[in-house]
XYZ file of C-alpha atoms in Angstrom:
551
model
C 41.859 72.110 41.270
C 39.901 70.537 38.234
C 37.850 74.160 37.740
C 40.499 76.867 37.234
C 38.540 77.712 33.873
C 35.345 78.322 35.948
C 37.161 80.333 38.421
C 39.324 83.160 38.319
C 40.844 82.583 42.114
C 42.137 79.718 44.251
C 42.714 79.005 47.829
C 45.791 77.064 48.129
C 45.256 75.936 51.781
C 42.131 76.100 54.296
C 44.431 78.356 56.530
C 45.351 80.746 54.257
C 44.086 84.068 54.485
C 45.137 85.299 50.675
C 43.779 84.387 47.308
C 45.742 83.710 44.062
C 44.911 85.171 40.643
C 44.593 82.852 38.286
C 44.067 85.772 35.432
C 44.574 89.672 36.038
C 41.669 90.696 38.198
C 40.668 94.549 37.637
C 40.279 97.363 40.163
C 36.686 97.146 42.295
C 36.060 93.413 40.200
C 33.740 91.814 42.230
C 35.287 88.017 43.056
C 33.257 85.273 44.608
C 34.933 82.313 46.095
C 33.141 79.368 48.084
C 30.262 81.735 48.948
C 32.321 84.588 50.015
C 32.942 87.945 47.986
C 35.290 90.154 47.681
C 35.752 93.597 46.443
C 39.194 94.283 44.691
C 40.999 97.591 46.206
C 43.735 96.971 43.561
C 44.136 95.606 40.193
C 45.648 92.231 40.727
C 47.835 90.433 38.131
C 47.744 87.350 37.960
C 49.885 85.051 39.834
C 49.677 87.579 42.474
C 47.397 88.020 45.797
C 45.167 89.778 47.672
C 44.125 89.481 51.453
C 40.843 87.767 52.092
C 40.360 89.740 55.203
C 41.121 92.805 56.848
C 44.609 92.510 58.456
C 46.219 94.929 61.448
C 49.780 95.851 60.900
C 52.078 93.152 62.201
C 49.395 90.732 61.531
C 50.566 87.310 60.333
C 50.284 85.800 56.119
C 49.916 82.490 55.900
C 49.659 80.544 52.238
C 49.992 76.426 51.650
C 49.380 76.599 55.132
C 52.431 77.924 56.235
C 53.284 81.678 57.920
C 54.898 83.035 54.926
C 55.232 86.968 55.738
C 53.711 89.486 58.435
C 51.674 92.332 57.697
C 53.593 95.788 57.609
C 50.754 97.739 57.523
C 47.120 98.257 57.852
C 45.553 96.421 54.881
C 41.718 95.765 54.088
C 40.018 92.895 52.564
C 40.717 92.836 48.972
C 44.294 94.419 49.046
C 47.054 93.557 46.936
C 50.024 91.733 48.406
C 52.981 93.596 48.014
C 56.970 94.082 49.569
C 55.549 97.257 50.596
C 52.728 95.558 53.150
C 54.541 92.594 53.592
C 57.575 90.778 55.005
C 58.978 87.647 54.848
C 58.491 85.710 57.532
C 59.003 81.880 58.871
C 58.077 79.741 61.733
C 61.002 78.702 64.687
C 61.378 74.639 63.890
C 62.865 71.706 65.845
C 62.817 67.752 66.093
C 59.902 66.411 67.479
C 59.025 62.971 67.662
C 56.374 62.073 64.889
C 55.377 59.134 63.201
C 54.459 60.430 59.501
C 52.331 58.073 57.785
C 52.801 58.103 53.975
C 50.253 56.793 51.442
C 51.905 55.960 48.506
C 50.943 56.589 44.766
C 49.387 53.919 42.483
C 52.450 52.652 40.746
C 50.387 49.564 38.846
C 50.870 51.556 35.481
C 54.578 51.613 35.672
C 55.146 48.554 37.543
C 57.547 46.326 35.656
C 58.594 49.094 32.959
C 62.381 49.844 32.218
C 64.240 52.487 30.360
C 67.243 51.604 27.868
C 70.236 52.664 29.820
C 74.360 52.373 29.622
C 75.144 49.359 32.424
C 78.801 50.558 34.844
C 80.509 47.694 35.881
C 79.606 49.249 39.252
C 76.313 48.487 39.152
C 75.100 52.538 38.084
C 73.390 53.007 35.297
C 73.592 56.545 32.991
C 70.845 57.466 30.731
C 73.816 59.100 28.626
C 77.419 58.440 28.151
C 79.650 61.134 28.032
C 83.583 61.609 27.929
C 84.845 64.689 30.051
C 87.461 67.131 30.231
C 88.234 68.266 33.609
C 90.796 70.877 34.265
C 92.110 70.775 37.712
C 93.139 74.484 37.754
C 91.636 77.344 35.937
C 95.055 77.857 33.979
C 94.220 75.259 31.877
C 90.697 76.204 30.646
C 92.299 77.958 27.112
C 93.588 74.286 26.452
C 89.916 72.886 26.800
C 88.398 75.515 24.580
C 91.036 74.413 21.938
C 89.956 70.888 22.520
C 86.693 71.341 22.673
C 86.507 73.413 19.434
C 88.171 70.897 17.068
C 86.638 67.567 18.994
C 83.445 69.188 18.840
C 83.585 70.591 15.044
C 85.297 67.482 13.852
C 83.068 64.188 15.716
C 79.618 65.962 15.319
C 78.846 67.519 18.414
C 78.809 71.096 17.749
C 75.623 73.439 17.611
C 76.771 76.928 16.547
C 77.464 75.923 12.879
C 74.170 77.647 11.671
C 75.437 80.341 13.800
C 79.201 80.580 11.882
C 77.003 80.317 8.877
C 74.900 83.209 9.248
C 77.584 84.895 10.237
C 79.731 84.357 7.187
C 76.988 85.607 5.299
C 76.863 89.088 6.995
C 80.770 89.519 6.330
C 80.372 88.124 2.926
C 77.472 91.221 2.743
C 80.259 93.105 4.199
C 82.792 93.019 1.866
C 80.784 93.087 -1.396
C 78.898 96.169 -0.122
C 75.603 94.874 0.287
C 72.920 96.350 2.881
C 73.789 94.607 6.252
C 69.842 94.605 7.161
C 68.801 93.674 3.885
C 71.048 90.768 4.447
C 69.833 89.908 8.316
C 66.226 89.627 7.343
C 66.952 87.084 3.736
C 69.427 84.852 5.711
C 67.755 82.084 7.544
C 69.164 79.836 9.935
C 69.270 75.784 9.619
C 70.016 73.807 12.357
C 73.001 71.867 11.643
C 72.432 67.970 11.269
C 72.971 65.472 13.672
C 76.394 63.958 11.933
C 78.576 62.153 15.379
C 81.155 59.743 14.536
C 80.734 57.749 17.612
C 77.226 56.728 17.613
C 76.831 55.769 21.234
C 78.924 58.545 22.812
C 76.072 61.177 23.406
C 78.734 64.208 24.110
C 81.971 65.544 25.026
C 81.649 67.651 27.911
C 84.465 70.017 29.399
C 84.128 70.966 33.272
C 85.497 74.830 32.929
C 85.667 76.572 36.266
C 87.239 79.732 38.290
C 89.306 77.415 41.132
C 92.158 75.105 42.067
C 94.165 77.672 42.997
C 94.363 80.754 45.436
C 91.463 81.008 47.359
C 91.782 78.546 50.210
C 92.968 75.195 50.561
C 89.733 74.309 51.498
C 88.057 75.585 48.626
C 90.043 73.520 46.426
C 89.369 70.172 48.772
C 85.802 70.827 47.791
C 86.519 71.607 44.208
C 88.270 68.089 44.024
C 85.544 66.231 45.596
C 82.896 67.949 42.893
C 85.066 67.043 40.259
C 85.328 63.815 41.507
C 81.763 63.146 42.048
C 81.492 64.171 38.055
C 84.457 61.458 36.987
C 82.329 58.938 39.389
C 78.863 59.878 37.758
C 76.794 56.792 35.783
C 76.785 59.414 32.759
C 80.461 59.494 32.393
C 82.084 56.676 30.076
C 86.012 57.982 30.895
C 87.557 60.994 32.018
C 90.497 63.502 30.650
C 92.145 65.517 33.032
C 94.422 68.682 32.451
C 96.510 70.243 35.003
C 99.050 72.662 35.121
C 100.897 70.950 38.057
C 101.913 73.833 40.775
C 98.406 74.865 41.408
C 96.651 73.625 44.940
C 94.385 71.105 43.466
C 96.915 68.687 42.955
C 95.909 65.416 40.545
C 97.518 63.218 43.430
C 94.107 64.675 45.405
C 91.605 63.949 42.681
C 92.230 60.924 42.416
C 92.697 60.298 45.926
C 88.664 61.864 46.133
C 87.527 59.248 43.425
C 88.971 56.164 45.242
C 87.516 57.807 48.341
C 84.090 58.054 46.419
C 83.810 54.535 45.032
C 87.036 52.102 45.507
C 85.479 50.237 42.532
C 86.127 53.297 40.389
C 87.503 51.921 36.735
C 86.991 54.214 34.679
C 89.884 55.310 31.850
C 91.156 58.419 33.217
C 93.940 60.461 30.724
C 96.173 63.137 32.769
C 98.159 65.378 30.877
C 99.977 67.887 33.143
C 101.211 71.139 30.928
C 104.213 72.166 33.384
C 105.843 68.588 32.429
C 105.270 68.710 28.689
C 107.311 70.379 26.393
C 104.999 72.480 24.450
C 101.254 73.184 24.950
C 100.652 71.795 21.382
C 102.189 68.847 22.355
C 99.913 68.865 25.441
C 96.969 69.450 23.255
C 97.887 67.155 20.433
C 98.191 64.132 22.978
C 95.076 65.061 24.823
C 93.360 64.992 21.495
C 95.040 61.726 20.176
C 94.743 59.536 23.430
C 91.054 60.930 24.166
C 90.039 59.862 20.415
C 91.677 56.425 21.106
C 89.613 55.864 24.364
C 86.182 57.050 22.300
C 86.833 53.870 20.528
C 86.200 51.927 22.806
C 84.044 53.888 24.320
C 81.623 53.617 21.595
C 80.788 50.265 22.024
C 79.129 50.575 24.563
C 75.519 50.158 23.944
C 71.952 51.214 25.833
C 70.842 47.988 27.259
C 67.071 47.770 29.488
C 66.750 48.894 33.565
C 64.283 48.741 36.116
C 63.428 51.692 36.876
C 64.677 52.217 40.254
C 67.790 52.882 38.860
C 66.690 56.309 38.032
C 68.321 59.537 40.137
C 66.000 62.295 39.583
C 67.097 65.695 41.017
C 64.095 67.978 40.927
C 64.682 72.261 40.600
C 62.923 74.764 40.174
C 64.380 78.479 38.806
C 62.526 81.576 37.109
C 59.680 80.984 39.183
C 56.681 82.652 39.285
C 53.153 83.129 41.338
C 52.186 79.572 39.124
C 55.282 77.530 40.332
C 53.896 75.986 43.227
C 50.454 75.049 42.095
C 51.044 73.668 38.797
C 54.795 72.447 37.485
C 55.898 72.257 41.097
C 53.149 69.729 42.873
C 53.166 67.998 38.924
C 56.957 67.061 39.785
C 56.277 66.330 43.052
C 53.263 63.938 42.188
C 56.415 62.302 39.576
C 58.857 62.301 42.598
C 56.307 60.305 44.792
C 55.998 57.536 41.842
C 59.380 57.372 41.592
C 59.850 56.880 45.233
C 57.061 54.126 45.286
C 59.006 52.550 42.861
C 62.364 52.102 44.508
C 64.110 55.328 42.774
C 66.191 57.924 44.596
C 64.660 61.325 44.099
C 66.784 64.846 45.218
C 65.584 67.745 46.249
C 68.104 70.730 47.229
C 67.993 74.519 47.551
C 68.086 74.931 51.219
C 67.469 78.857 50.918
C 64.348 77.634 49.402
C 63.449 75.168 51.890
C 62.833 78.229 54.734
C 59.892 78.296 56.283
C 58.890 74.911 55.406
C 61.840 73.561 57.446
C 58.786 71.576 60.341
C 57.283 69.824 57.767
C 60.464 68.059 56.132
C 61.703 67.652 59.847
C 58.470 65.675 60.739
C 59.095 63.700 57.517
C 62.624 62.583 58.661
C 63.054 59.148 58.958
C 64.993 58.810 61.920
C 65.927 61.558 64.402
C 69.609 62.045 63.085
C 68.321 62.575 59.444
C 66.717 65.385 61.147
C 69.039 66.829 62.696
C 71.409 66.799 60.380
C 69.027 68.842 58.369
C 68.626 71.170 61.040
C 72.062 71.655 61.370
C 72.736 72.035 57.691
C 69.990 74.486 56.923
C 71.148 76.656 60.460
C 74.674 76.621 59.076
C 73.783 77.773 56.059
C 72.070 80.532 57.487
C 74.345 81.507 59.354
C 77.184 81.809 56.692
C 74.933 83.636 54.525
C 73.863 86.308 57.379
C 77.255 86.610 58.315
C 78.299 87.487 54.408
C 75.365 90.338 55.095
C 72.435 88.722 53.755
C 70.162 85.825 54.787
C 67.230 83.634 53.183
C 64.947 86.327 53.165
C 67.248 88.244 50.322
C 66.887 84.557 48.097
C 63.762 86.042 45.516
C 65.002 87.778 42.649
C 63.304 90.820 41.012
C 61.806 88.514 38.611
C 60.321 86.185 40.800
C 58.794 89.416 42.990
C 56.982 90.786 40.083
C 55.406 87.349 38.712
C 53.916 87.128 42.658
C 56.872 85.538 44.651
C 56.948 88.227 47.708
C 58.497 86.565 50.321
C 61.047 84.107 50.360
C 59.142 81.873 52.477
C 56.517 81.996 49.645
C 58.629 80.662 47.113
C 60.329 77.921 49.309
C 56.619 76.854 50.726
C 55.757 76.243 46.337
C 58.930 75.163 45.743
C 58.933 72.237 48.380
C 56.023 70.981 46.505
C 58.606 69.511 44.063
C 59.563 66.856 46.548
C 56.300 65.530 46.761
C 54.900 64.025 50.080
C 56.921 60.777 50.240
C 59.365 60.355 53.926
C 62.842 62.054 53.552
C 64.928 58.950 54.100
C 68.715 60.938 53.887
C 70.056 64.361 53.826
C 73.414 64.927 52.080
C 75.742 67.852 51.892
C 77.755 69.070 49.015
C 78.911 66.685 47.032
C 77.900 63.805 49.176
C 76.592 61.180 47.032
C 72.734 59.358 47.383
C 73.198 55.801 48.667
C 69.715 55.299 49.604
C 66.473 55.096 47.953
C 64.045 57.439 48.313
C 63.554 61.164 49.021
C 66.778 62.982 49.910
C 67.354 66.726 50.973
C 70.760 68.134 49.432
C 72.400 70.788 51.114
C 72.715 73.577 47.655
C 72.199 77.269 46.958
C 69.202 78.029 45.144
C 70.944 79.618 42.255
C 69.829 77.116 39.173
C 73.403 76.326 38.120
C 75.325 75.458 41.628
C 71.938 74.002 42.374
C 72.133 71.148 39.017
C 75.741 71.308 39.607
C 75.688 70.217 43.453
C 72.464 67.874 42.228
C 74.483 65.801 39.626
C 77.101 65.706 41.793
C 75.203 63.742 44.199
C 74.279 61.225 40.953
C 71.417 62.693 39.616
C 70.840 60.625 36.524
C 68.343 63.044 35.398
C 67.154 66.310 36.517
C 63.026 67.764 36.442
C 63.537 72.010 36.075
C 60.204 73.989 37.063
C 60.416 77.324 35.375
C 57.781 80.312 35.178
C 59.752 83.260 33.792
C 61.991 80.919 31.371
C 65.437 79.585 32.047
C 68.077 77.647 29.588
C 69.695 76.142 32.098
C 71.388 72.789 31.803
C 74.422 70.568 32.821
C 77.415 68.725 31.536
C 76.713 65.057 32.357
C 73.248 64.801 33.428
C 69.878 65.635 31.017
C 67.750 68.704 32.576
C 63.944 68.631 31.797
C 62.390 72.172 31.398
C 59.310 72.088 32.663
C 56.659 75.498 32.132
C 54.377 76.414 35.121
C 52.003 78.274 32.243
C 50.854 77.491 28.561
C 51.717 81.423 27.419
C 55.556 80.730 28.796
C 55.528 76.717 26.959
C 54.784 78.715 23.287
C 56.537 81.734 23.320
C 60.208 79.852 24.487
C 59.085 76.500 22.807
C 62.952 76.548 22.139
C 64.279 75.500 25.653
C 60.753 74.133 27.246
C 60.160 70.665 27.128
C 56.780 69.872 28.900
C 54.410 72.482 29.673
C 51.640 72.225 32.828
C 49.928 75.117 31.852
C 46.714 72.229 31.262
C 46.676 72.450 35.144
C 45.901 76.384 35.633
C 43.603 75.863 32.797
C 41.992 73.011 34.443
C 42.119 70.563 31.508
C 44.060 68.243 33.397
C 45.056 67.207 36.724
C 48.032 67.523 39.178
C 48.469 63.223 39.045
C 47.598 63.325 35.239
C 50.306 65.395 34.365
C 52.711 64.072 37.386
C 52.370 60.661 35.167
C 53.100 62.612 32.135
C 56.443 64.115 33.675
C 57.309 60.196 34.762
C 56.793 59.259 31.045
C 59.009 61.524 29.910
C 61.590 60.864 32.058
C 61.268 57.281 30.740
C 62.049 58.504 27.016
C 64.723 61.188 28.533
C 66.778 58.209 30.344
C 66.204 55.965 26.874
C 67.603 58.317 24.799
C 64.433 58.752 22.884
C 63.751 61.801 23.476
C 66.482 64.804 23.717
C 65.800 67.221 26.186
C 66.061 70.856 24.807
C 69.192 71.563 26.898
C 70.876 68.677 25.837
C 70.348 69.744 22.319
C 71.642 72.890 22.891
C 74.718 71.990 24.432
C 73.794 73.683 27.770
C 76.531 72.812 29.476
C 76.133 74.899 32.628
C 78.678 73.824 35.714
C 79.445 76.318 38.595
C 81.284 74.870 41.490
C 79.494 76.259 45.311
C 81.494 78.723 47.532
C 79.523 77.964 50.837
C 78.104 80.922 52.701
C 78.614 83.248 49.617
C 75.164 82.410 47.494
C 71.740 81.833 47.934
């Protein structure tokens, strides 16, 4: 993959039988490709495909050496790949006995190397420290947004002041008469200064959801074990929790789920239940004053050196496009199978994107109960979602379909690539949290934010975002990377990417070059040294996972 600038097509897999534009291709272009031409029947953007031979309806589409989609009708050499001629479709899988030998990564260059993290008496270690707000009922999310607007404002943390600025100025323009758009094109806006009181506290982060009441009781059991993976994550220096007090998340169960979670749990945790207070400004006022008291001492806390395998590394991948899973994608994955040769845990999730390349993480299991729990996971899953009146073949949005993502099966065979090629040693549902070292599957929709949100709850330390199209996405208590599939993408929202692997399509650099790259950042990321865009931003995203209900 060193030529892409020679070359305008590649062949992902020797079984393939399509070809991927690596720039738009014109009608009747004339493409040659390892001695073969072809004659283009359509213009072909790129990221898309066209069919390297002539195909029968009902024929099969294979790409990364997978079946990805069947043929719906007739097409010739040198056609287009469209929803119109094609299908999703993926092969049947099962347990089979396999012995899958793995050839680890050189890891000489990072042998020995450490990253400047904050030390839990538990024996985690965060690459940030955070205080959060949980609310144990939706009720009480007006009482964070007070709390977070003055703690926010007042210790440093906000972000929108150049945005209350510039707005001033238009209602300033406002009131003395002035030309609104004459006003919008002199103001400018400065980014406001990094100012925190508390030095070593890198945020205050506020868990706002929609549950803890009606719905089911079960839905609420769930809520309280996501909430208390969050109170239980390495990131997370102490924890202050509102609750109204009749609602069916009780704080009895909460903290029930954290002792479940980790009985050496010992963390400062402030409850402040409004139903037994006698105002809500009393509420807030003591929330405010105990919270600052615990910052304190929270504060002191200082970054002190780690090996490195106490990095948690979810990896995700969201706005993708036809690039995704031959450039950011195998890059991660190439940084997940370093990680994994050096004693990290690494998590990859998004079962809806995990279809059709279900055999190959099966014959990477372990053990034969890792695999089946997989298997009966990802057929569960299925399941709910067809019974809800979809199914994983709904899971591509319009935006991934018109940067060359046609099938779901497509997008989950380049999205796997993210997990590199190391054994799957666990698989772990919702919420369940990584014990062991090494490559685990976690059972999440494929929507980015229950996907980061379901990641960090299983301790993700630090989480590695592919994107083609462009996403902000974020999350509360654990740093998301943005990582660009394309160089055009990496300048145009420089904003909220933070590594681009565009160098790969353009073949300046390769796959394992840039995997190191990723690995190097992640060093910085976990050190503090460098700020991930999201984290800058205050991208705070956290959405809680009704099962059977997303993809």
């Amino acid at each position: 993959m060193n030529n892409h600038s020679k070359i305008k097509v590649l062949k992902i897999h020797p079984k393939d039988n399509v070809l991927v534009a690596l720039t738009d291709l014109q009608l009747q272009e004339q493409i040659y490709y390892e001695g073969e031409a072809y004659i283009l029947k359509d213009p072909v953007p790129a990221k898309h495909k066209f069919f390297t031979e002539h195909l029968q309806k009902g024929s099969p589409v294979y790409m990364y050496g997978v079946l990805v989609g069947t043929v719906q009708e007739e097409v010739e050499k040198g056609t287009v790949m469209t929803t119109s001629n094609t299908r999703h479709a993926a092969e049947d899988y099962a347990y089979r006995p396999t012995s899958y030998q793995w050839q680890p990564p050189d890891i000489s260059a990072f042998a020995g190397r450490t990253f400047l993290g904050y030390h839990r008496k538990d024996g985690k270690v965060g690459t940030a420290n955070y205080w959060l707000f949980i609310p144990t009922v939706f009720c009480e999310n007006r009482n964070l947004d007070v709390i977070k607007e003055a703690l926010h404002q007042e210790l440093g943390y906000a972000v929108t002041d150049k945005y209350k600025k510039y707005t001033h100025t238009l209602v300033s323009a406002y009131r003395e008469g002035t030309a609104i758009l004459e006003t919008v094109n002199k103001a400018t806006l400065r980014a406001a200064t990094n100012n925190r009181l508390f030095k070593n506290i890198d945020g205050i982060k506020f868990l706002n959801h929609a549950g803890g009441c009606g719905g089911t009781r079960q839905d609420a059991a769930t809520l309280s074990r996501l909430l208390a993976a969050y109170a239980d994550h390495p990131n997370v220096a102490g924890i202050t929790v509102l609750s109204l007090g009749c609602q069916h998340l009780q704080v009895a169960d909460f903290l029930q789920d954290i002792r479940l979670r980790n009985p050496q749990f010992d963390k400062p945790v402030l409850v402040f239940e409004q139903q037994q207070s006698s105002s809500e400004e009393v509420l807030i006022q003591q929330a405010i004053r105990d919270t600052f008291i615990q910052l304190i001492t929270a504060n002191k806390q200082e970054r002190q050196p780690a090996p490195l395998h106490h990095l948690c590394v979810g990896v995700k991948c969201g706005g993708s496009d036809g690039f995704s899973g031959i450039s950011a994608n195998p890059a991660v994955g190439y940084c997940a199978d370093l990680l994994v040769a050096l004693g990290a845990k690494v998590l990859l999730a998004e079962f809806p994107e995990l279809c059709g390349v279900e055999q190959e993480l099966i014959d990477r299991c372990i053990t034969e109960p890792v695999a089946e729990k997989f298997i009966r996971l990802m057929q569960t899953y299925s399941a709910e979602a067809t019974a809800a009146g979809s199914g994983f073949h709904m899971n591509p949005s319009p935006g991934n379909i018109k940067d060359g993502l046609i099938t779901d099966a497509i997008k989950s065979a380049g999205a796997c690539k993210k997990g590199g090629s190391a054994p799957v040693t666990d698989v772990l549902d919702y919420t369940e949290p990584a014990t062991k070292a090494g490559l685990s599957l976690v059972c999440t929709p494929g929507n980015d934010v229950e996907a980061t949100t379901g990641k960090a709850a299983s301790g993700a330390n630090l989480i590695l975002f592919t994107t083609g199209l462009g996403t902000p996405t974020g999350n509360p208590v654990c740093p998301v990377i943005k990582i660009a599939t394309n160089s055009i993408l990496a300048r145009r929202m420089s904003d909220i990417i933070d590594i681009d692997t565009g160098p790969i399509i353009d073949g300046t650099k390769t796959i394992e070059a840039m995997g190191r790259d990723i690995l190097e950042y992640c060093i910085k990321a976990a050190s503090g040294i460098e700020i991930p865009k999201a984290v800058q931003l205050n991208q705070d995203d956290f959405i809680p996972w009704k099962r059977g209900v997303s993809l």
